[in-house]
Amino acid sequence: ESLGSHLLCLFGQRAFGSNKSYMHLMPLAPALTQSTPQRTAVIGGGIAGLACARRLQQLGHEAVCFDTGKHAPGGRCSSRTWPGGATVDHAAQYATARSASFSALMKELETEGLVKQWPARVVALEGGAAAVPVEGDAVRYVGADGMGGIAAALARGLDVRQDVWVPPNGGITYESDGMWRLRLPSGAGDDCRFDAVVIAHNGKCAERLTSSVPARDVHSLLRTRFAASLPGGGREGGGVFTLNSVYSLAFEAPAGVMPSDFDAAEVRGGPLRWLANNAAKYAPADGGGEVWTALSTGAFGKAHKVPQEQLAGTEAEAEVTAKLLRAVEAAVGLEPEALKPLRTRLQLWGAALPLCRWDDPYVWDAEHRIGIAGDWCAASAEHAATVEGAFLSGEALANHLAATPAQPAGLSLGADGGRFVPIEGAFGGAPGQPSWV
C-alpha cells in the first residue's frame, strides 16, 4: 500500500449544507463508564481532533474544536476547488480502512453518499520505463466531492471554531485551580476555560504551545525535528519526533497530453513520490482539462524549502514548479517541455509526514489533564501516518479521557517507557522511508 491517506493540507473543502449529526456512526465502540462530564478544548481540526471531539460528545462530554483552516476543518484531509469547478485533492489522496470502527464509519458514510470507493489503477513509474501495475487488495475511499468531505462529515454536529489561531506563545495556561485557559482572538468566544486540553496537531507550533506548561512529558514528546530522513544510531527508548517537508503541485494538463493507462502512480527515483489524476476520482474541469496532483519526496522538499507564507509569486515558486513539471515529464515518458499546463498551483507542506511513530495510540497526562492525538501516535505500524490512524488515535484518547481520566497513558520516554519507531514502507523508496497512506 502507498501514499493516499496522509499528506498535508490547510485549505478546506466546502462545508456540507446539512446540519445532520453523525454521532451515531460508532456502533462498534464499547460502552464506557463515563466520568463527570468535562469541557475539553481540542486544538487542531484535522481528522484526529475531529474524531476526538466527536467521540467525547457521543460520551456526554462537551468538546470545542479550534481549527486554523479558513473555510472548513480537515487539516491534511481536505481539498480545493479548481477554477472551472474541478475538485482537487492536494494532500491526503485516499483513506483505507482496516479497523472495525473506521470501517464502520466508511461504510456508513458510503451509504449516505458522502464517500465512495476509488477503484484506482495504480502503477509504479521509474525513469520513464513502462508502467508496472501495483498489486494490492486494499479498498481506497475518497470523499464524494473531495477528501475534505470525510472531515466535513465528522465535523457535523460539533462545536468547531473555524479560522481560530491559538497562539503558540502563551496560547494555553494551566491555572492554579487546575483549569486550562485558552488565549483566543476576538470573535472566537469568551468561554475560554476548560477542564482538559487535547493537542491534535504537531510541528513547531505544538512544541511552542506546550513549552511553558507544567506537563513537561507532553512537551518533550512534541519536540520536533525536521528532516528528510531519520538519523542513524537510535537507541531503545530514545528518539525525537521527526517530520519531513513535501511540495504538492496541482497542474491542469490539456486532455490527451498525460497518459490514460493509469489513474495514479508511485514514482521511484527523482524528486517525485506520487502522481494522480483527480479526474479519475471526480468530475473533470470545465473545458476538458485534467487536473493532476504531483507530490514531491521529502528530500526535494528539504532542498527547496522556503517560508510557506513567502512562496506565492516568487522566483522559488517558479523554479520549484518547473522542476516538478520536468520530473513529471521524465516519469511518464514525455519529452522535456512537452507538458504545458493551463494553470498550476504549488503548495509547500513544511510539516508534512511523520517519519517515526510514537508506539502508543495517544498520550494522556492525568495530573494536568492534557493529551495528544495524531496520525503519528500508533501502536500498530499499519496505521501510522494514515487517515485511519489519525481517526483511531483521536477516538482512543476520547475513550480514555471519558472512562479513566485519572490514569496516565503513553507518557514515558525512556528505556522503561515508550519509544519512537521508524515508519517504513515500500512506497517508492528505500527501507526506512515512510509509507504514505
XYZ file of C-alpha atoms in Angstrom:
437
model
C 0.000 0.000 0.000
C 1.176 3.536 -0.653
C 0.609 7.207 -0.471
C -3.026 8.118 -0.267
C -4.272 8.885 3.145
C -1.763 11.321 4.506
C -0.118 14.383 3.283
C -0.782 17.860 4.470
C -3.307 20.465 3.640
C -4.601 23.698 5.103
C -7.388 24.631 2.698
C -10.841 23.252 3.471
C -13.417 21.676 1.235
C -16.841 23.357 1.096
C -18.796 22.591 4.237
C -21.777 20.298 3.872
C -25.054 22.187 3.841
C -26.919 19.864 6.161
C -26.712 20.143 9.948
C -27.388 16.427 10.389
C -25.182 14.972 13.122
C -23.133 11.823 12.678
C -22.968 10.926 16.358
C -24.484 7.511 15.577
C -21.551 6.409 13.462
C -19.687 4.476 16.169
C -21.843 1.358 16.665
C -18.804 -0.808 17.405
C -17.320 1.379 20.146
C -17.640 -0.232 23.601
C -19.931 1.118 26.258
C -17.872 3.109 28.741
C -18.367 4.156 32.335
C -18.262 7.898 31.980
C -16.573 10.267 34.367
C -18.163 13.522 35.434
C -18.790 15.406 32.173
C -15.848 17.582 31.291
C -15.309 20.501 28.980
C -12.389 19.819 26.676
C -10.566 22.107 24.266
C -9.349 20.236 21.190
C -6.655 22.260 19.436
C -6.479 21.127 15.828
C -9.347 20.352 13.468
C -7.776 17.594 11.414
C -9.045 14.036 11.485
C -7.549 13.249 14.911
C -9.025 16.353 16.524
C -12.442 15.896 14.928
C -12.547 12.212 15.888
C -11.655 13.063 19.478
C -14.232 15.852 19.773
C -16.904 13.716 18.137
C -16.318 10.748 20.416
C -16.269 12.951 23.534
C -19.595 14.433 22.510
C -21.029 10.959 21.949
C -19.988 10.079 25.505
C -21.759 13.069 27.032
C -18.848 15.480 27.326
C -18.539 18.969 25.920
C -15.792 19.460 23.355
C -14.812 22.613 21.498
C -12.523 22.178 18.491
C -10.299 25.061 17.381
C -9.117 24.937 13.779
C -6.948 27.323 11.775
C -8.479 26.474 8.393
C -10.124 29.491 6.845
C -13.069 27.667 5.289
C -13.533 24.248 6.876
C -11.720 21.795 9.138
C -9.766 18.819 7.886
C -6.076 19.650 8.134
C -4.303 17.333 5.732
C -7.590 15.672 4.797
C -9.073 18.458 2.705
C -9.464 19.555 -0.916
C -9.573 22.656 -3.039
C -11.913 23.690 -5.837
C -10.068 24.369 -9.075
C -11.081 27.146 -11.460
C -13.702 25.542 -13.671
C -15.181 23.604 -10.764
C -12.945 20.520 -10.562
C -12.198 19.041 -7.141
C -8.508 18.612 -6.355
C -7.023 16.543 -3.542
C -3.722 18.297 -2.939
C -2.771 16.465 0.262
C -4.352 13.217 1.518
C -5.101 11.142 -1.559
C -7.369 8.433 -0.159
C -8.168 6.525 3.028
C -8.037 2.807 3.732
C -9.999 1.045 6.470
C -8.761 -1.998 8.387
C -10.123 -1.427 11.884
C -13.700 -2.195 12.884
C -14.570 1.357 13.923
C -13.115 3.161 10.899
C -14.568 0.541 8.544
C -17.980 1.156 10.116
C -17.554 4.894 9.590
C -16.584 4.499 5.933
C -19.465 2.138 5.222
C -21.940 4.468 6.917
C -20.679 7.495 5.008
C -20.716 5.491 1.799
C -24.366 4.605 2.424
C -25.080 8.295 2.946
C -23.365 9.133 -0.332
C -20.629 11.157 1.381
C -17.709 8.898 0.497
C -17.125 6.451 -2.320
C -14.671 3.738 -3.225
C -11.945 4.692 -5.683
C -11.009 1.688 -7.860
C -7.767 3.323 -8.903
C -5.413 1.846 -11.478
C -2.153 2.398 -9.597
C 1.210 1.761 -11.232
C 4.877 2.167 -10.417
C 6.937 4.506 -12.596
C 10.704 4.711 -12.735
C 12.896 6.616 -15.142
C 10.375 6.777 -17.985
C 10.154 2.983 -18.213
C 6.861 1.218 -18.865
C 4.329 1.447 -16.049
C 4.177 -1.592 -13.772
C 0.814 -2.279 -12.070
C 0.917 -2.142 -8.269
C -0.873 -5.115 -6.790
C -2.957 -4.872 -3.639
C -6.390 -5.605 -2.287
C -6.910 -2.522 -0.112
C -10.146 -0.646 -0.730
C -9.452 3.050 -1.249
C -12.048 5.559 -0.050
C -12.336 9.201 -1.092
C -14.907 11.844 -0.290
C -17.753 12.060 -2.761
C -16.625 15.603 -3.554
C -13.056 15.546 -2.293
C -11.189 14.243 0.720
C -12.479 17.216 2.670
C -15.873 15.501 2.688
C -14.629 12.969 5.247
C -13.644 15.756 7.622
C -16.868 17.657 6.962
C -18.930 14.595 7.899
C -17.001 14.136 11.146
C -17.446 17.819 11.998
C -21.222 17.967 11.671
C -22.937 18.499 14.996
C -19.696 19.595 16.664
C -18.683 22.969 18.063
C -15.864 23.801 15.653
C -14.406 27.317 15.897
C -13.130 27.934 12.384
C -10.210 30.170 11.390
C -9.093 30.436 15.018
C -5.403 30.557 15.838
C -4.480 29.593 19.388
C -1.152 31.433 19.610
C 1.900 29.213 20.143
C 3.347 31.585 22.721
C 1.100 31.667 25.787
C -1.911 30.263 23.992
C -2.731 27.817 26.790
C -2.201 28.375 30.507
C -2.627 25.944 33.400
C -4.236 27.908 36.228
C -3.984 27.492 39.989
C -7.422 25.877 40.251
C -6.429 23.125 37.830
C -8.339 24.547 34.865
C -6.896 25.412 31.474
C -7.308 28.863 29.948
C -7.003 29.485 26.220
C -5.998 32.883 24.892
C -8.357 33.331 21.967
C -8.578 36.040 19.329
C -11.505 38.408 19.239
C -14.653 36.746 17.948
C -13.602 33.202 18.888
C -15.751 33.188 22.033
C -15.360 34.279 25.637
C -15.763 30.765 27.085
C -12.034 30.165 27.296
C -11.702 27.942 30.406
C -11.599 24.160 30.074
C -11.221 21.086 32.259
C -8.897 19.408 29.763
C -6.886 20.132 26.611
C -6.118 17.877 23.652
C -3.262 18.789 21.305
C -4.288 17.392 17.917
C -1.676 18.981 15.710
C 2.100 18.787 15.517
C 5.206 20.587 14.410
C 6.867 23.634 15.911
C 3.554 25.281 16.801
C 2.564 22.358 19.032
C 6.045 22.314 20.546
C 5.912 26.030 21.316
C 2.312 25.851 22.522
C 3.332 23.469 25.307
C 6.739 24.984 26.075
C 5.585 26.783 29.229
C 3.027 24.353 30.610
C 3.761 22.166 33.661
C 3.123 18.955 31.696
C 6.782 18.549 30.766
C 6.478 14.991 29.433
C 3.841 16.159 26.957
C 6.103 18.944 25.779
C 9.032 16.542 25.440
C 7.047 14.277 23.127
C 6.025 17.243 20.977
C 9.604 18.387 20.383
C 10.016 18.245 16.617
C 12.888 17.704 14.243
C 12.502 18.465 10.528
C 14.450 16.253 8.158
C 14.144 14.175 5.002
C 15.295 11.031 6.815
C 15.794 9.720 10.312
C 19.218 9.985 11.938
C 21.214 6.836 12.500
C 22.284 5.453 15.832
C 18.914 5.497 17.563
C 18.527 3.801 20.899
C 15.685 1.992 22.635
C 13.546 4.499 24.482
C 15.107 7.421 22.664
C 14.422 9.465 19.584
C 12.691 12.674 18.627
C 9.514 13.155 16.642
C 10.586 13.841 13.053
C 8.625 15.386 10.185
C 9.544 15.937 6.563
C 8.563 18.701 4.138
C 6.761 17.987 0.882
C 5.698 20.037 -2.124
C 2.291 19.481 -3.685
C 1.884 20.678 -7.272
C -1.558 20.683 -8.856
C -1.485 21.275 -12.593
C -4.124 21.252 -15.312
C -2.991 19.478 -18.464
C -4.893 19.667 -21.743
C -6.822 16.475 -22.443
C -4.720 13.810 -24.140
C -1.320 15.029 -23.012
C -0.904 12.892 -19.895
C -1.093 9.071 -20.059
C -4.525 7.456 -19.937
C -3.459 3.945 -18.910
C -3.263 4.666 -15.154
C -5.012 6.823 -12.554
C -2.194 7.186 -10.051
C 1.465 6.281 -9.795
C 4.123 5.617 -7.215
C 7.137 7.362 -8.699
C 10.504 5.794 -7.932
C 13.621 7.842 -8.297
C 13.909 11.590 -8.782
C 12.061 14.332 -6.930
C 8.552 12.806 -7.156
C 6.862 10.218 -4.949
C 3.234 10.285 -6.163
C 1.235 11.374 -9.205
C -2.562 11.171 -9.503
C -5.276 12.278 -11.901
C -8.059 13.992 -9.953
C -10.370 13.500 -12.949
C -10.194 9.760 -12.215
C -11.866 10.460 -8.862
C -14.152 13.385 -9.578
C -15.687 15.319 -12.440
C -13.109 16.963 -14.722
C -12.630 20.701 -15.006
C -14.778 22.701 -17.372
C -13.076 22.793 -20.747
C -11.967 19.165 -20.665
C -8.570 19.553 -18.998
C -7.291 17.094 -16.387
C -6.035 18.353 -13.031
C -3.223 16.181 -11.691
C -1.564 16.231 -8.272
C 2.186 15.637 -8.001
C 3.758 15.146 -4.571
C 7.495 15.509 -4.027
C 9.927 13.482 -1.982
C 10.953 14.741 1.421
C 14.497 15.240 0.135
C 13.248 17.574 -2.610
C 11.073 19.411 -0.095
C 14.023 19.959 2.221
C 16.351 21.067 -0.581
C 13.889 23.701 -1.823
C 12.172 24.676 1.416
C 11.211 28.322 1.825
C 8.867 30.047 4.295
C 5.399 28.903 3.261
C 3.865 32.341 3.553
C 6.529 33.738 1.206
C 6.113 31.283 -1.684
C 3.393 32.744 -3.899
C 4.647 34.881 -6.764
C 8.333 34.295 -6.020
C 11.222 33.010 -8.095
C 11.282 29.982 -5.774
C 7.708 29.139 -6.741
C 8.536 29.341 -10.454
C 11.716 27.304 -10.014
C 10.104 24.519 -7.960
C 7.099 24.357 -10.284
C 9.365 23.988 -13.323
C 11.480 21.292 -11.659
C 8.426 19.258 -10.687
C 6.886 19.562 -14.149
C 10.146 18.316 -15.676
C 10.068 15.433 -13.189
C 6.519 14.561 -14.258
C 7.610 14.505 -17.907
C 10.530 12.229 -17.096
C 8.371 9.888 -15.038
C 5.677 9.401 -17.694
C 7.988 9.418 -20.718
C 7.175 12.838 -22.207
C 9.760 14.962 -23.954
C 11.188 17.842 -21.891
C 8.990 20.929 -22.048
C 6.177 18.899 -23.632
C 3.930 19.476 -20.641
C 2.483 22.969 -20.928
C -0.157 23.194 -18.178
C -3.103 25.533 -18.494
C -2.583 26.556 -14.854
C -0.669 25.397 -11.785
C -0.883 25.721 -8.004
C 2.110 24.986 -5.774
C 1.815 24.269 -2.057
C 4.614 23.578 0.412
C 3.727 21.436 3.372
C 6.509 22.415 5.726
C 5.411 19.893 8.359
C 4.209 17.099 6.131
C 4.632 13.454 7.086
C 5.895 11.806 10.255
C 8.983 9.686 9.698
C 8.570 7.967 13.054
C 5.629 6.979 15.219
C 5.142 7.052 18.968
C 4.261 3.476 19.844
C 1.140 4.362 21.815
C -2.141 5.371 20.157
C -2.408 8.521 22.281
C -0.840 10.372 25.199
C -2.615 11.448 28.388
C -1.177 13.375 31.341
C -3.694 12.631 34.095
C -2.179 15.083 36.582
C -2.632 18.091 34.323
C -5.417 16.719 32.096
C -3.723 17.311 28.764
C -3.370 14.796 25.945
C -2.004 14.271 22.438
C -3.634 12.605 19.439
C -2.439 12.339 15.857
C -1.513 10.098 12.959
C 1.981 9.716 14.452
C 0.593 8.114 17.613
C 0.114 4.495 16.583
C 0.793 1.230 18.363
C 0.317 -0.525 15.016
C 2.701 0.140 12.140
C -0.069 -0.231 9.544
C -1.990 2.729 10.977
C 0.923 5.169 11.287
C 0.750 8.255 9.059
C -2.728 7.386 7.765
C -6.162 8.966 7.836
C -7.398 5.887 9.676
C -4.573 6.149 12.203
C -5.448 9.770 12.958
C -9.097 8.800 13.494
C -8.220 5.870 15.763
C -5.857 7.996 17.849
C -8.420 10.720 18.462
C -11.166 8.234 19.227
C -8.979 6.236 21.630
C -7.898 9.337 23.551
C -11.534 10.396 23.938
C -12.461 6.953 25.252
C -9.633 7.122 27.786
C -10.445 10.666 28.872
C -14.082 9.750 29.423
C -13.553 6.395 31.147
C -10.286 6.632 33.095
C -9.178 10.279 33.241
C -7.153 9.681 36.439
C -4.898 7.142 34.690
C -1.906 8.436 32.694
C -1.123 6.807 29.353
C 1.681 6.840 26.821
C 3.769 9.441 28.621
C 7.137 7.919 29.396
C 10.026 8.472 27.038
C 12.976 6.382 28.147
C 14.403 2.902 28.452
C 11.429 1.728 30.519
C 8.815 3.645 28.586
C 7.674 4.222 25.035
C 9.795 4.884 22.021
C 9.746 6.433 18.585
C 9.711 3.790 15.870
C 10.689 4.410 12.221
C 7.765 4.289 9.813
C 8.846 2.037 6.998
C 7.124 1.259 3.742
C 7.646 0.330 0.131
C 6.192 3.478 -1.369
C 8.795 4.308 -3.930
C 11.707 4.500 -1.554
C 14.348 2.686 0.384
C 13.689 0.938 3.700
C 13.370 3.499 6.455
C 11.340 5.918 4.384
C 7.730 6.453 5.416
C 4.753 4.850 3.741
C 2.205 7.489 2.760
C -1.240 6.014 3.107
